[in-house]
Amino acid sequence: MPSRKADQIVQVLRSEILSGLRAPGAKLPTYDAFTAQFGVTRPTIARGVRALRQEGLVTVEGTRGVFVARTLPHHSRFLWVTSERPDTPEWSSTQAAILELVERGETGIPGEVIPLLGVDGRANNPAYQTLCDAVLHGSVAGLLVSSSPTTSLLPVLQAPGLPRVAIGGPLPHAPVLELDVAAFAERATSRLVRRARGRRVAVLSPH
């Protein structure tokens, strides 16, 4: 965790990067230049750079120095948030299908989707902490939140902030995203046909 001084440096550089003052791919000043600018030690600068790197805002290229990331996660990274996790009774086939699409990179969303599974609102829950950090720093482009009694009560989602959509039901400050059930059925049918290995397959559907 950055120190208070390192956190102040992170806030300044984050603001400069997100505002476009420091362009994507631009090289940042040296550690010595930063120590003179902020009046802190090199280890403090290193902690700040490490925090920015974890947010995906900067990259370190060996001896060449530190550079602003060419693609900012704030523009191309999304979080899929669900309170359920695989191998539990609450885990549904729909969630399994969404997770498969996320892992295969077939969501149709231009950018990276990161699954946060088992988000339960507890301070010691790593997935929830990742969500809180993303909301606090605005470090992702948006949230895809699976509606459940747990996610509807998550403290970090009670106020507007990051753009978000709800999957499967209403949530605070989020329009509901309707799933393309027909596309899911088509994918399931195609999988059955592949596994049938030449045998006939009958598919029964309420539609």
Coordinates of C-alpha atoms in Angstrom, one line a residue:
M1 CA 0.0 0.0 0.0
P2 CA 1.5 3.4 -0.9
S3 CA 2.4 5.9 1.8
R4 CA 0.5 9.1 2.1
K5 CA 3.2 11.0 0.1
A6 CA 3.2 8.3 -2.5
D7 CA -0.5 8.4 -2.7
Q8 CA -0.4 12.1 -3.4
I9 CA 2.1 11.6 -6.2
V10 CA -0.3 8.9 -7.6
Q11 CA -3.2 11.3 -7.5
V12 CA -1.3 14.0 -9.4
L13 CA 0.1 11.7 -12.1
R14 CA -3.2 9.8 -12.4
S15 CA -5.0 13.1 -13.0
E16 CA -2.4 14.2 -15.6
I17 CA -2.6 10.9 -17.5
L18 CA -6.4 10.7 -17.5
S19 CA -6.8 14.3 -18.5
G20 CA -4.4 13.8 -21.5
L21 CA -1.8 16.1 -20.2
R22 CA 0.6 13.1 -20.4
A23 CA -0.2 11.4 -23.6
P24 CA -0.4 7.6 -24.1
G25 CA 3.1 6.3 -24.7
A26 CA 4.8 9.4 -23.4
K27 CA 7.9 8.9 -21.2
L28 CA 7.7 10.1 -17.6
P29 CA 10.5 12.1 -16.0
T30 CA 13.3 10.3 -14.2
Y31 CA 13.1 9.3 -10.5
D32 CA 15.6 12.1 -9.8
A33 CA 13.3 14.7 -11.5
F34 CA 10.3 13.4 -9.6
T35 CA 12.2 13.6 -6.2
A36 CA 13.1 17.2 -7.0
Q37 CA 9.5 18.0 -8.1
F38 CA 7.7 16.4 -5.1
G39 CA 10.4 16.7 -2.5
V40 CA 10.4 13.0 -1.6
T41 CA 12.8 10.1 -1.6
R42 CA 13.3 7.6 -4.5
P43 CA 11.6 4.8 -2.6
T44 CA 8.5 6.9 -2.3
I45 CA 8.5 7.6 -6.0
A46 CA 9.0 3.9 -6.6
R47 CA 5.9 3.1 -4.5
G48 CA 3.9 5.6 -6.5
V49 CA 5.0 4.2 -9.8
R50 CA 4.3 0.6 -8.6
A51 CA 0.7 1.7 -7.7
L52 CA 0.2 3.3 -11.1
R53 CA 1.6 0.2 -12.8
Q54 CA -0.9 -1.9 -10.9
E55 CA -3.7 0.3 -12.1
G56 CA -2.5 -0.2 -15.7
L57 CA -1.7 3.5 -16.2
V58 CA 2.1 3.1 -16.7
T59 CA 4.5 0.6 -18.0
V60 CA 8.2 0.1 -17.0
E61 CA 10.5 -0.7 -19.9
G62 CA 13.7 -1.9 -18.2
T63 CA 16.4 0.8 -18.3
R64 CA 14.5 2.9 -20.9
G65 CA 12.3 4.3 -18.1
V66 CA 8.6 4.6 -17.2
F67 CA 6.0 5.3 -19.8
V68 CA 2.3 6.2 -19.9
A69 CA 0.4 3.0 -21.0
R70 CA -0.5 3.2 -24.7
T71 CA -3.9 1.7 -23.9
L72 CA -5.5 2.9 -20.7
P73 CA -7.7 0.4 -18.8
H74 CA -10.1 3.2 -18.2
H75 CA -11.1 3.0 -21.8
S76 CA -10.8 -0.7 -22.6
R77 CA -11.2 -2.8 -19.4
F78 CA -14.5 -3.9 -17.9
L79 CA -15.4 -5.9 -14.8
W80 CA -18.1 -8.6 -14.7
V81 CA -19.3 -8.7 -11.1
T82 CA -21.2 -11.6 -9.6
S83 CA -21.8 -12.7 -6.0
E84 CA -21.8 -16.4 -7.0
R85 CA -18.9 -18.7 -7.8
P86 CA -18.6 -22.0 -9.6
D87 CA -19.2 -25.2 -7.8
T88 CA -21.8 -23.7 -5.5
P89 CA -25.6 -24.3 -5.5
E90 CA -26.2 -20.7 -6.6
W91 CA -24.1 -20.9 -9.7
S92 CA -26.3 -21.1 -12.8
S93 CA -25.9 -22.4 -16.3
T94 CA -26.3 -18.8 -17.5
Q95 CA -23.4 -17.6 -15.4
A96 CA -21.3 -20.5 -16.6
A97 CA -22.1 -19.5 -20.1
I98 CA -21.1 -15.9 -19.4
L99 CA -17.9 -17.0 -17.8
E100 CA -17.0 -19.1 -20.8
L101 CA -17.6 -16.2 -23.1
V102 CA -15.4 -14.0 -20.9
E103 CA -12.6 -16.5 -20.7
R104 CA -12.7 -17.1 -24.5
G105 CA -12.8 -13.4 -25.3
E106 CA -16.1 -13.7 -27.1
T107 CA -18.3 -11.2 -25.2
G108 CA -18.5 -8.9 -28.2
I109 CA -17.3 -6.0 -26.0
P110 CA -14.4 -4.1 -27.5
G111 CA -11.8 -4.5 -24.7
E112 CA -10.9 -6.8 -21.9
V113 CA -13.6 -8.2 -19.5
I114 CA -12.3 -9.4 -16.1
P115 CA -14.5 -11.7 -14.0
L116 CA -14.9 -10.9 -10.3
L117 CA -16.5 -14.0 -8.8
G118 CA -17.9 -14.4 -5.3
V119 CA -18.1 -10.6 -4.6
D120 CA -19.8 -10.5 -1.2
G121 CA -19.2 -7.1 0.3
R122 CA -16.8 -8.2 3.0
A123 CA -13.6 -6.2 3.6
N124 CA -11.5 -9.3 3.5
N125 CA -13.0 -10.5 0.1
P126 CA -10.3 -9.9 -2.6
A127 CA -12.8 -9.7 -5.4
Y128 CA -14.8 -7.0 -3.5
Q129 CA -11.6 -5.1 -2.8
T130 CA -10.7 -5.1 -6.5
L131 CA -14.2 -3.7 -7.2
C132 CA -13.8 -1.0 -4.5
D133 CA -10.4 0.0 -5.9
A134 CA -11.8 0.2 -9.4
V135 CA -14.7 2.4 -8.3
L136 CA -12.6 4.6 -6.1
H137 CA -10.0 5.3 -8.9
G138 CA -12.3 5.0 -11.9
S139 CA -9.8 2.6 -13.2
V140 CA -12.1 0.6 -15.6
A141 CA -14.5 1.7 -18.3
G142 CA -17.5 0.1 -16.8
L143 CA -19.2 -2.7 -14.8
L144 CA -21.4 -5.6 -15.8
V145 CA -23.1 -6.7 -12.6
S146 CA -25.1 -9.9 -12.3
S147 CA -28.2 -9.0 -10.2
S148 CA -28.7 -10.8 -6.9
P149 CA -29.7 -10.0 -3.4
T150 CA -26.0 -9.6 -2.5
T151 CA -24.9 -7.4 -5.4
S152 CA -28.0 -5.1 -4.9
L153 CA -26.8 -4.3 -1.4
L154 CA -23.0 -3.9 -2.1
P155 CA -22.1 -0.6 -0.4
V156 CA -19.7 0.4 -3.2
L157 CA -22.5 0.3 -5.7
Q158 CA -25.1 2.3 -3.8
A159 CA -24.0 5.6 -5.3
P160 CA -23.7 6.5 -9.0
G161 CA -20.2 6.5 -10.4
L162 CA -18.7 4.1 -12.9
P163 CA -21.0 3.3 -15.9
R164 CA -22.7 0.0 -15.2
V165 CA -25.4 -2.4 -16.5
A166 CA -27.3 -5.0 -14.6
I167 CA -27.7 -8.5 -15.8
G168 CA -30.8 -10.5 -14.9
G169 CA -32.7 -7.9 -12.8
P170 CA -32.7 -4.3 -11.5
L171 CA -29.8 -2.8 -9.5
P172 CA -29.1 0.7 -8.2
H173 CA -28.0 3.2 -10.9
A174 CA -27.9 0.5 -13.6
P175 CA -30.1 -0.1 -16.7
V176 CA -31.0 -3.8 -17.1
L177 CA -29.2 -5.6 -19.9
E178 CA -31.4 -8.1 -21.7
L179 CA -29.6 -11.4 -22.5
D180 CA -29.8 -12.7 -26.1
V181 CA -31.4 -16.0 -25.1
A182 CA -31.7 -17.0 -28.8
A183 CA -28.0 -16.7 -29.3
F184 CA -27.3 -18.8 -26.2
A185 CA -29.7 -21.5 -27.5
E186 CA -28.0 -21.4 -30.9
R187 CA -24.6 -21.9 -29.2
A188 CA -25.9 -24.8 -27.1
T189 CA -27.5 -26.5 -30.2
S190 CA -24.2 -26.2 -32.1
R191 CA -22.3 -27.8 -29.2
L192 CA -24.8 -30.6 -29.1
V193 CA -24.5 -31.2 -32.8
R194 CA -20.7 -31.3 -32.5
R195 CA -20.8 -33.8 -29.7
A196 CA -23.4 -36.0 -31.5
R197 CA -20.8 -37.1 -34.0
G198 CA -23.2 -37.7 -36.9
R199 CA -26.1 -38.9 -34.8
R200 CA -29.4 -37.1 -35.0
V201 CA -30.2 -34.5 -32.4
A202 CA -33.6 -33.3 -31.3
V203 CA -33.8 -29.9 -29.5
L204 CA -36.9 -29.0 -27.5
S205 CA -37.4 -25.3 -26.8
P206 CA -40.3 -23.3 -25.2
H207 CA -39.7 -20.7 -28.0

